[in-house]
Coordinates of C-alpha atoms and ligand atoms in Angstrom, one line a residue:
X27 CA 0.7 -15.9 123.4
X28 CA -0.9 -12.5 121.7
X29 CA -3.8 -12.5 124.2
X30 CA -1.4 -12.8 127.4
X31 CA -1.8 -9.4 129.1
X32 CA 0.9 -7.6 131.3
X33 CA -0.7 -5.8 133.9
X34 CA 0.3 -3.3 136.7
X35 CA -0.9 -3.1 140.3
X36 CA -0.1 -1.1 143.2
X37 CA -0.7 -2.1 146.4
X38 CA 0.7 0.8 148.1
X39 CA 2.9 3.6 147.6
X40 CA 0.1 5.4 145.2
X41 CA -1.7 8.8 146.6
X42 CA 0.6 8.6 149.5
X43 CA 4.6 8.5 150.3
X44 CA 5.2 5.4 152.1
X45 CA 4.4 1.8 152.2
X46 CA 5.3 0.9 148.6
X47 CA 4.3 -2.1 146.9
X48 CA 3.6 -2.8 143.2
X49 CA 3.0 -5.6 141.4
X50 CA 3.4 -6.6 137.8
X51 CA 1.2 -9.7 136.2
X52 CA 1.7 -11.6 133.1
X53 CA -0.4 -14.0 131.6
X54 CA -4.1 -14.8 131.6
X55 CA -6.6 -14.7 134.5
X56 CA -6.1 -17.4 137.2
X57 CA -2.8 -18.4 135.5
X58 CA -1.3 -14.9 135.8
X59 CA 2.4 -15.0 137.1
X60 CA 3.0 -12.0 139.6
X61 CA 6.4 -10.0 140.6
X62 CA 6.3 -7.8 143.7
X63 CA 8.8 -4.9 143.4
X64 CA 9.1 -3.4 146.9
X65 CA 7.4 -3.9 150.2
X66 CA 7.5 -0.8 152.3
X67 CA 6.0 0.6 155.7
X68 CA 4.3 4.2 156.4
X69 CA 5.2 5.5 159.8
X70 CA 2.0 6.5 162.0
X71 CA 1.3 9.9 163.0
X72 CA -0.1 11.3 166.0
X73 CA -3.9 10.3 164.6
X74 CA -2.9 6.7 165.0
X75 CA -2.5 6.5 168.9
X76 CA -0.8 3.1 169.4
X77 CA -0.1 2.2 166.0
X78 CA 3.6 1.8 165.2
X79 CA 3.9 1.4 161.2
X80 CA 1.3 1.2 158.7
X81 CA 1.7 -1.2 156.0
X82 CA -0.1 -2.3 152.7
X83 CA -2.9 -5.2 153.0
X84 CA -1.9 -7.8 150.6
X85 CA -4.7 -10.4 150.8
X86 CA -4.7 -9.7 146.9
X87 CA -1.5 -11.0 146.6
X88 CA -2.0 -13.8 149.3
X89 CA -4.9 -15.2 147.4
X90 CA -2.2 -15.5 144.3
X91 CA 0.8 -16.3 146.5
X92 CA 1.5 -19.5 144.4
X93 CA 1.6 -17.2 141.6
X94 CA 4.1 -14.8 143.2
X95 CA 7.8 -15.6 141.4
X96 CA 9.9 -13.1 143.1
X97 CA 9.8 -10.0 145.6
X98 CA 12.6 -7.7 143.8
X99 CA 13.6 -5.0 146.2
X100 CA 14.9 -1.6 144.4
X101 CA 16.7 0.0 147.8
X102 CA 16.8 -0.1 151.5
X103 CA 14.6 2.6 152.7
X104 CA 12.0 1.5 155.1
X105 CA 9.3 2.6 152.8
X106 CA 10.7 0.2 150.2
X107 CA 11.6 -3.1 152.5
X108 CA 10.4 -2.3 155.7
X109 CA 7.4 -4.8 155.2
X110 CA 9.6 -7.8 154.5
X111 CA 9.6 -8.9 158.1
X112 CA 6.1 -9.1 158.4
X113 CA 5.1 -10.7 154.9
X114 CA 7.9 -13.2 153.9
X115 CA 6.7 -15.9 156.3
X116 CA 3.2 -15.6 154.4
X117 CA 4.4 -15.1 151.0
X118 CA 7.8 -17.4 151.0
X119 CA 8.7 -16.3 147.8
X120 CA 12.4 -15.5 146.4
X121 CA 13.8 -12.2 147.6
X122 CA 16.1 -10.0 145.3
X123 CA 18.0 -6.9 146.9
X124 CA 21.7 -5.4 146.3
X125 CA 24.5 -6.4 149.1
X126 CA 23.6 -3.0 151.2
X127 CA 19.9 -3.9 151.2
X128 CA 20.8 -7.3 152.1
X129 CA 23.5 -6.4 154.8
X130 CA 21.2 -3.9 156.4
X131 CA 18.2 -6.4 156.5
X132 CA 20.5 -8.8 158.2
X133 CA 21.4 -6.2 160.8
X134 CA 18.0 -5.4 161.3
X135 CA 17.1 -9.0 162.0
X136 CA 20.0 -9.1 164.6
X137 CA 18.1 -6.6 166.5
X138 CA 14.5 -7.5 166.2
X139 CA 13.4 -10.2 168.0
X140 CA 11.6 -12.9 166.0
X141 CA 12.3 -11.5 162.7
X142 CA 12.2 -14.3 160.2
X143 CA 15.5 -15.5 158.3
X144 CA 14.7 -14.3 154.8
X145 CA 16.9 -16.4 152.0
X146 CA 18.1 -13.2 150.3
X147 CA 19.6 -13.5 146.5
X148 CA 22.0 -11.0 146.7
X149 CA 22.2 -8.8 143.0
X150 CA 25.0 -6.7 141.8
X151 CA 24.2 -3.4 140.1
X152 CA 23.9 -4.1 136.6
X153 CA 22.9 -7.6 137.2
X154 CA 20.4 -9.2 135.0
X155 CA 18.7 -12.6 135.8
X156 CA 15.1 -14.3 135.0
X157 CA 12.2 -14.2 137.3
X158 CA 9.4 -16.6 136.1
X159 CA 8.4 -15.2 133.0
X160 CA 10.1 -12.0 133.6
X161 CA 13.8 -10.9 133.3
X162 CA 15.0 -8.3 135.6
X163 CA 17.7 -5.9 135.2
X164 CA 19.1 -3.8 138.5
X165 CA 20.1 -0.1 137.0
X166 CA 22.0 2.0 139.1
X167 CA 20.4 5.4 139.9
X168 CA 21.3 8.2 142.4
X169 CA 19.4 8.6 145.9
X170 CA 20.0 9.2 149.4
X171 CA 21.1 5.9 150.3
X172 CA 23.7 3.3 148.9
X173 CA 22.9 1.1 145.8
X174 CA 19.5 2.4 144.5
X175 CA 18.1 1.0 141.8
X176 CA 15.8 1.2 138.9
X177 CA 14.5 -2.1 137.7
X178 CA 14.1 -3.2 134.0
X179 CA 11.4 -5.9 133.8
X180 CA 11.4 -7.7 130.5
X181 CA 8.4 -9.7 129.9
X182 CA 7.2 -11.4 126.1
X183 CA 4.6 -8.4 126.4
X184 CA 7.2 -5.6 126.6
X185 CA 10.1 -3.7 128.8
X186 CA 8.8 -1.7 131.7
X187 CA 11.0 0.3 133.6
X188 CA 10.2 0.9 137.1
X189 CA 12.2 3.6 138.4
X190 CA 12.5 3.3 142.2
X191 CA 13.4 6.7 144.0
X192 CA 16.0 8.4 142.1
X193 CA 17.5 11.7 141.1
X194 CA 20.2 13.0 138.8
X195 CA 23.0 13.4 140.7
X196 CA 26.8 12.8 139.1
X197 CA 28.2 13.3 142.1
X198 CA 26.6 11.1 144.6
X199 CA 29.8 11.0 147.0
X200 CA 29.1 7.1 147.7
X201 CA 28.3 4.4 145.0
X202 CA 27.6 4.9 141.4
X203 CA 25.7 7.5 139.5
X204 CA 23.0 7.3 137.7
X205 CA 23.6 5.0 134.9
X206 CA 22.3 7.6 132.1
X207 CA 24.1 5.1 129.4
X208 CA 22.3 2.0 130.5
X209 CA 19.0 4.0 130.6
X210 CA 19.6 5.5 126.9
X211 CA 20.2 1.8 125.9
X212 CA 17.1 0.7 127.0
X213 CA 15.1 3.7 125.5
X214 CA 16.6 2.5 122.2
X215 CA 15.5 -1.3 122.9
X216 CA 11.8 0.3 123.5
X217 CA 10.5 1.1 126.9
X218 CA 6.4 0.1 127.0
X219 CA 5.9 1.7 130.3
X220 CA 7.9 3.8 132.7
X221 CA 6.7 3.7 136.3
X222 CA 8.1 6.4 138.0
X223 CA 8.9 8.4 140.9
X224 CA 6.8 11.7 141.5
X225 CA 7.9 13.1 145.2
X226 CA 9.4 16.3 143.7
X227 CA 7.4 16.6 140.3
X228 CA 6.1 20.1 141.7
X229 CA 9.3 21.5 142.0
X230 CA 11.3 23.1 138.9
X231 CA 14.8 22.6 138.2
X232 CA 17.3 20.3 139.0
X233 CA 18.0 18.9 142.8
X234 CA 21.6 20.1 144.3
X235 CA 23.9 17.7 144.5
X236 CA 25.3 15.7 147.6
X237 CA 28.8 17.2 146.5
X238 CA 27.1 20.7 147.2
X239 CA 26.0 19.5 150.3
X240 CA 28.8 18.2 151.4
X241 CA 31.2 21.7 150.7
X242 CA 28.1 23.6 152.6
X243 CA 28.5 21.2 155.9
X244 CA 32.3 21.3 155.7
X245 CA 32.4 25.2 155.8
X246 CA 29.6 25.1 158.5
X247 CA 31.6 22.5 160.6
X248 CA 34.9 24.2 160.0
X249 CA 33.2 27.7 161.4
X250 CA 31.8 26.2 164.4
X251 CA 33.5 27.7 167.6
X252 CA 32.1 25.0 170.0
X253 CA 30.4 21.5 170.2
X254 CA 28.8 20.4 166.8
X255 CA 25.5 17.9 166.6
X256 CA 24.5 16.6 163.2
X257 CA 21.3 14.8 163.0
X258 CA 20.4 13.2 159.5
X259 CA 18.7 9.8 158.3
X260 CA 20.9 6.7 159.2
X261 CA 21.0 5.1 156.0
X262 CA 22.4 8.5 154.4
X263 CA 25.7 7.0 154.2
X264 CA 27.1 9.6 152.0
X265 CA 26.1 12.2 154.4
X266 CA 27.3 10.7 157.2
X267 CA 30.8 10.1 155.4
X268 CA 30.9 13.9 154.6
X269 CA 30.2 15.2 158.0
X270 CA 32.4 12.6 159.8
X271 CA 35.4 13.5 157.1
X272 CA 34.5 17.3 157.6
X273 CA 34.7 17.0 161.4
X274 CA 38.1 15.1 161.2
X275 CA 39.1 17.6 158.9
X276 CA 38.3 20.3 161.4
X277 CA 40.2 18.6 164.2
X278 CA 37.1 17.1 165.6
X279 CA 37.0 13.4 167.2
X280 CA 33.3 11.9 165.5
X281 CA 30.9 10.3 167.9
X282 CA 28.1 8.2 166.8
X283 CA 24.9 7.9 168.5
X284 CA 22.1 5.4 168.2
X285 CA 21.6 2.0 166.8
X286 CA 20.2 2.0 163.4
X287 CA 23.1 4.7 162.8
X288 CA 25.9 2.3 163.8
X289 CA 24.0 -0.7 162.1
X290 CA 24.0 1.4 158.9
X291 CA 27.7 2.4 159.0
X292 CA 28.6 -0.9 160.2
X293 CA 27.0 -2.3 156.8
X294 CA 28.6 0.3 154.6
X295 CA 32.0 -0.2 156.5
X296 CA 32.0 -3.7 155.1
X297 CA 30.8 -3.2 151.6
X298 CA 34.0 -0.5 151.3
X299 CA 31.6 2.5 151.4
X300 CA 33.7 3.9 154.7
X301 CA 37.3 4.5 153.3
X302 CA 38.7 7.4 154.0
X303 CA 37.0 8.1 157.2
X304 CA 39.1 8.0 160.7
X305 CA 37.9 6.5 163.6
X306 CA 34.4 6.8 164.9
X307 CA 33.9 6.6 168.5
X308 CA 30.9 5.8 170.6
X309 CA 28.7 8.1 172.9
X310 CA 30.3 7.9 176.1
X311 CA 33.2 9.3 174.5
X312 CA 31.8 12.4 173.9
X313 CA 32.0 14.3 177.3
X314 CA 36.1 13.6 177.2
X315 CA 36.9 15.7 174.6
X316 CA 37.0 19.9 174.8
X317 CA 34.1 21.6 173.5
X318 CA 35.7 22.5 170.2
X319 CA 37.6 19.3 169.4
X320 CA 34.3 16.8 169.4
X321 CA 31.2 16.3 167.0
X322 CA 28.4 13.7 167.5
X323 CA 26.2 12.3 164.8
X324 CA 23.0 11.2 165.4
X325 CA 19.5 10.0 164.6
X326 CA 16.3 12.0 165.9
X327 CA 15.8 14.6 163.0
X328 CA 12.1 13.5 162.8
X329 CA 11.5 14.6 166.5
X330 CA 11.1 10.8 167.7
X331 CA 10.7 11.3 171.1
X332 CA 12.6 8.4 172.2
X333 CA 15.9 9.2 170.2
X334 CA 18.8 10.7 171.7
X335 CA 18.2 14.1 169.9
X336 CA 15.1 14.6 171.8
X337 CA 16.3 13.8 175.1
X338 CA 19.3 15.8 174.9
X339 CA 16.9 18.6 174.1
X340 CA 15.2 18.0 177.1
X341 CA 18.6 18.0 178.8
X342 CA 18.0 14.0 180.1
X343 CA 20.7 12.4 178.0
X344 CA 23.0 10.1 179.9
X345 CA 26.2 10.8 178.0
X346 CA 25.8 14.3 176.2
X347 CA 24.6 17.9 177.3
X348 CA 24.9 20.9 175.3
X349 CA 25.2 24.3 176.5
X350 CA 25.2 27.7 175.0
X351 CA 27.1 28.4 172.1
X352 CA 26.9 24.8 170.7
X353 CA 25.4 24.2 167.5
X354 CA 22.9 21.5 165.9
X355 CA 22.7 20.8 162.6
X356 CA 19.5 19.5 160.8
X357 CA 21.1 17.8 157.9
X358 CA 17.3 16.1 157.0
X359 CA 13.8 17.5 155.7
X360 CA 10.7 17.5 157.7
X361 CA 8.8 14.6 156.8
X362 CA 5.3 16.2 156.9
X363 CA 3.3 15.5 160.4
X364 CA 6.3 15.7 162.2
X365 CA 6.4 19.3 162.0
X366 CA 5.1 19.8 165.9
X367 CA 7.4 17.4 167.6
X368 CA 10.7 18.6 165.6
X369 CA 9.5 22.4 166.6
X370 CA 9.4 21.3 170.1
X371 CA 13.1 20.2 169.8
X372 CA 14.4 23.1 168.1
X373 CA 12.7 25.0 170.6
X374 CA 14.3 23.6 173.6
X375 CA 17.7 23.7 171.8
X376 CA 17.4 27.1 171.4
X377 CA 16.4 28.0 175.0
X378 CA 19.2 26.2 176.5
X379 CA 21.2 28.7 174.1
X380 CA 21.9 26.1 171.3
X381 CA 22.3 27.7 167.5
X382 CA 20.2 25.5 165.2
X383 CA 20.7 25.1 161.6
X384 CA 18.2 23.9 159.4
X385 CA 17.6 23.4 155.4
X386 CA 15.9 26.4 155.5
X387 CA 19.0 28.4 156.7
X388 CA 21.9 26.8 154.6
X389 CA 22.0 23.7 151.9
X390 CA 22.2 21.3 154.8
X391 CA 20.0 18.7 153.0
X392 CA 19.4 17.6 149.4
X393 CA 16.4 15.6 148.7
X394 CA 17.0 12.0 147.0
X395 CA 14.0 12.3 144.5
X396 CA 13.8 14.0 140.7
X397 CA 12.4 17.5 140.3
X398 CA 11.1 18.5 136.7
X399 CA 14.1 18.7 134.7
X400 CA 15.1 15.6 136.1
X401 CA 12.1 13.8 134.9
X402 CA 12.3 15.7 131.6
X403 CA 16.0 14.0 131.5
X404 CA 14.7 10.5 132.0
X405 CA 12.0 10.6 129.8
X406 CA 14.1 11.7 127.1
X407 CA 16.5 9.0 127.8
X408 CA 14.0 6.4 128.1
X409 CA 11.3 7.5 125.5
X410 CA 8.6 5.4 127.3
X411 CA 5.0 4.9 125.5
X412 CA 3.4 4.8 128.6
X413 CA 3.9 6.5 132.0
X414 CA 2.3 5.9 135.0
X415 CA 3.2 8.2 138.4
X416 CA 3.6 6.5 141.3
X417 CA 5.5 7.3 145.0
X418 CA 3.5 10.5 145.6
X419 CA 0.3 11.8 147.2
X420 CA -2.3 13.3 144.7
X421 CA -0.8 16.5 144.0
X422 CA 2.4 15.0 143.4
X423 CA 1.1 12.2 140.8
X424 CA -1.3 14.6 139.0
X425 CA 1.6 17.4 138.5
X426 CA 3.6 14.6 136.8
X427 CA 1.1 13.3 135.0
X428 CA 0.4 17.0 133.4
X429 CA 4.2 17.3 132.8
X430 CA 4.3 14.0 131.4
X431 CA 1.6 14.8 129.0
X432 CA 3.2 18.4 128.0
X433 CA 6.2 16.4 127.3
X434 CA 4.7 14.3 124.9
X435 CA 4.4 10.9 126.2
X436 CA 1.4 9.1 124.7
X437 CA -0.1 7.2 127.0
X438 CA 0.1 8.7 130.7
X439 CA -2.4 6.7 133.3
X440 CA -3.0 8.3 136.6
X441 CA -4.3 5.4 139.3
X442 CA -4.6 4.7 143.0
X443 CA -3.5 1.9 145.1
X444 CA -5.8 -1.1 144.2
X445 CA -6.3 -0.2 140.8
X446 CA -5.1 -2.9 137.7
X447 CA -4.0 -1.2 134.9
X448 CA -3.2 -2.8 131.5
X449 CA 0.0 -2.1 130.0
X450 CA -0.2 -4.6 127.0
X451 CA -1.8 -5.3 124.5
X452 CA -2.5 -1.7 123.7
X453 CA -4.2 0.5 124.6
X454 CA -2.9 0.9 128.1
X455 CA -6.2 1.7 130.8
X456 CA -7.3 0.9 134.3
X457 CA -9.3 -2.5 133.7
X458 CA -10.4 -3.2 137.8
X459 CA -10.3 -2.5 141.2
X460 CA -8.5 -5.3 143.2
X461 CA -8.7 -5.8 147.0
X462 CA -6.3 -2.9 148.5
X463 CA -6.2 -0.9 151.8
X464 CA -3.7 -0.8 155.1
X465 CA -3.0 -2.5 158.0
X466 CA -2.0 -1.3 161.5
X467 CA 1.5 -2.9 163.1
X468 CA 0.0 -2.4 166.6
X469 CA 2.2 -4.3 169.4
X470 CA 2.9 -8.0 168.1
X471 CA 0.1 -7.7 165.9
X472 CA -1.0 -6.6 162.2
X473 CA -4.4 -5.4 162.1
X474 CA -7.1 -4.4 159.4
X475 CA -8.2 -0.7 160.5
X476 CA -12.2 -1.4 161.0
X477 CA -10.9 -4.3 163.5
X478 CA -7.8 -2.7 165.5
X479 CA -9.7 -0.6 168.0
X480 CA -7.7 2.5 167.1
X481 CA -10.9 4.5 166.3
X482 CA -12.3 4.3 170.0
X483 CA -8.7 4.9 170.9
X484 CA -9.0 7.9 169.2
X485 CA -12.2 8.9 171.0
X486 CA -10.6 7.8 174.7
X487 CA -8.4 10.3 174.4
X488 CA -10.7 13.3 174.2
X489 CA -13.5 11.9 176.0
X490 CA -12.8 9.2 178.3
X491 CA -14.6 5.8 179.3
X492 CA -17.9 5.2 181.6
X493 CA -18.2 1.9 182.8
X494 CA -21.7 0.7 184.8
X495 CA -22.4 -2.5 186.5
X496 CA -25.7 -3.5 187.7
X497 CA -26.9 -6.8 189.4
X498 CA -30.3 -7.4 188.5
X499 CA -33.2 -10.3 189.7
X500 CA -35.5 -11.8 187.4
X501 CA -38.2 -9.3 188.3
X502 CA -35.7 -6.2 187.4
X503 CA -35.1 -5.1 190.9
X504 CA -31.6 -3.9 191.5
X505 CA -29.8 -6.4 193.8
X506 CA -26.9 -3.7 194.8
X507 CA -26.0 -0.2 194.0
X508 CA -24.7 0.2 190.5
X509 CA -20.9 -0.1 190.4
X510 CA -19.5 2.7 188.1
X511 CA -16.0 3.2 186.9
X512 CA -14.5 6.1 185.2
X513 CA -11.3 7.0 183.1
X514 CA -10.3 10.1 181.7
X515 CA -13.0 12.3 182.5
X516 CA -13.2 15.5 184.9
X517 CA -13.4 14.4 188.6
X518 CA -16.2 17.2 189.2
X519 CA -18.7 19.7 186.8
X520 CA -18.5 23.4 187.0
X521 CA -20.5 23.7 189.9
X522 CA -18.2 21.4 191.6
X523 CA -20.4 18.1 191.8
X524 CA -18.7 15.1 191.1
X525 CA -19.2 13.3 188.0
X526 CA -20.0 10.0 189.8
X527 CA -22.6 11.4 191.8
X528 CA -24.2 12.8 188.1
X529 CA -23.8 9.3 186.9
X530 CA -25.4 7.4 189.7
X531 CA -28.0 9.9 189.7
X532 CA -28.8 9.4 186.1
X533 CA -29.0 5.7 186.5
X534 CA -31.3 6.0 189.6
X535 CA -33.6 8.2 187.3
X536 CA -33.6 6.4 184.4
X537 CA -34.3 3.1 186.5
X538 CA -37.4 4.5 188.1
X539 CA -38.8 5.6 184.7
X540 CA -38.5 2.5 183.1
X541 CA -42.2 0.5 183.4
X542 CA -41.5 -2.6 185.3
X543 CA -42.4 -5.0 182.3
X544 CA -39.6 -3.3 180.4
X545 CA -37.1 -3.6 183.7
X546 CA -36.8 -7.3 183.4
X547 CA -35.5 -7.4 179.7
X548 CA -31.5 -6.8 180.3
X549 CA -31.0 -5.6 176.9
X550 CA -33.6 -2.9 177.2
X551 CA -31.9 -1.7 180.5
X552 CA -28.3 -2.1 179.3
X553 CA -29.2 0.3 176.4
X554 CA -31.5 2.8 178.5
X555 CA -28.8 3.3 181.0
X556 CA -26.0 3.5 178.5
X557 CA -27.7 6.3 176.6
X558 CA -29.0 8.2 179.7
X559 CA -25.4 8.3 181.4
X560 CA -23.5 9.0 177.9
X561 CA -26.4 11.9 177.6
X562 CA -26.3 13.5 181.0
X563 CA -22.6 13.7 180.9
X564 CA -22.4 14.9 177.6
X565 CA -25.0 17.6 178.5
X566 CA -23.2 18.7 181.6
X567 CA -19.1 18.2 180.2
X568 CA -20.2 18.7 175.9
X569 CA -18.2 15.6 175.6
X570 CA -19.8 12.0 174.7
X571 CA -17.5 9.4 176.7
X572 CA -17.3 5.9 175.5
X573 CA -19.8 4.0 177.7
X574 CA -20.3 0.6 178.6
X575 CA -22.9 -1.2 180.8
X576 CA -22.8 -4.6 182.2
X577 CA -25.6 -6.3 183.5
X578 CA -25.8 -9.5 185.5
X579 CA -29.0 -11.1 186.1
X580 CA -29.2 -13.4 189.4
X581 CA -31.9 -16.1 189.2
X582 CA -33.6 -17.0 192.5
X583 CA -33.0 -20.5 193.5
Ligands
ZN612 ZN1 13.9 5.9 149.1
ZN613 ZN1 10.7 5.8 149.0

């Protein structure tokens, strides 16, 4: 029908790198049918104490779940499929993903308590299949994990290409390179809109190939005199493969450390991605080989405190110790926010005399995202009418939009999570705002930020807590000395006076200063004591603790 609309609504991943969740809607008003592409998480940084992960708020989608026709996953990175276990039980729509992604999801389920059984429909790269009013086609791209896909979404209102994460690597080493012919054919068919990765849109040129990294790593490993440790992302199978083969070529035994890496290698092996890689050993073998005959692969490149690498750097790993003259290669990038923890590990290693090599010393890592010349190439093949930059922070999105405009793309739309863009009928534009935001994964719960207690937790971390309990008679007299508990405060002030005494004196003064009539009202007393205690501690210490006052009024019989 001519009046049917095709809309695009990102709930995550636009204005940030992480928690990707894109919605495409076809139809009119309440009868619109929805397709979700990707359902990812972000990792929480130090400024959210206790938060294990950040997920998109899906209230908008939950209200429309009856019209959700499917969830299609582009690839198995956590920022694209890490929220499936959390959200699928509430959505229960058909889920589509490639064999590697399905294998990794199944392996993850095995190690996550209470993870739901998600009936995945496995899609081979190149497959074309109907989902509600849409027809999807998985198109092989290159990235930093096996089987990354762009998804072509055909609808009666036009064809959209959702790029997923991609680059133009002609030699990705594992899996198929980006399918240029298919992309060109789609361009001929006519692409209404390209929804495209912006991660590296501020970088000129073309990314180096995974094969260039392999060559560099091979040279460094062959020339290493003693033990070699290589740390990288668990799912980067091409990289793990490269390092394992380089180690074996150099006459070293290869040891793999960490559950996530074993899991990813297991899945890759089943799908035939590890052909030609020799035996891989477990970590307890590490100590039994001479220093120049061993190589260890492990996660922990982001400074994760519980990962093996952090423990090795601190000298408290059960099976692995390094010594002067050994070498650690960070075959990874530093994800913004992790600089401090990564630096701490690298410094601890250098203190042990270990030689540390990072991507600023040599080509030991390459990004999986397109630089500007690769973006230009994709525009040339696909010739979209509309371009919407996604998968980036504000600066990446903006530079991507400017590049697309300067390359002559007719309609370029910059938007953020929670905006609804109409792609058809023409002209494309942002037509409304929807409910969007983020959720915190905190222990066993998923919480809205304002109901999560995280703001208080952050205050606790720098100013502590004071709790005061008072027992009052109905006439306002205290029936006992105030009970005071303090957490996280210094014990004494600058002149050696204990904070407990300071608080006791403050309570006594404020109660004396309250007229008897007002002292009978527990609410008034509570607020007066709270403000006085908080104010006095702030005057002495210079910081305001979280202050709680509990009052029980004891009735005479
Ligand atoms: Zn990715
Ligand atoms: Zn991504």
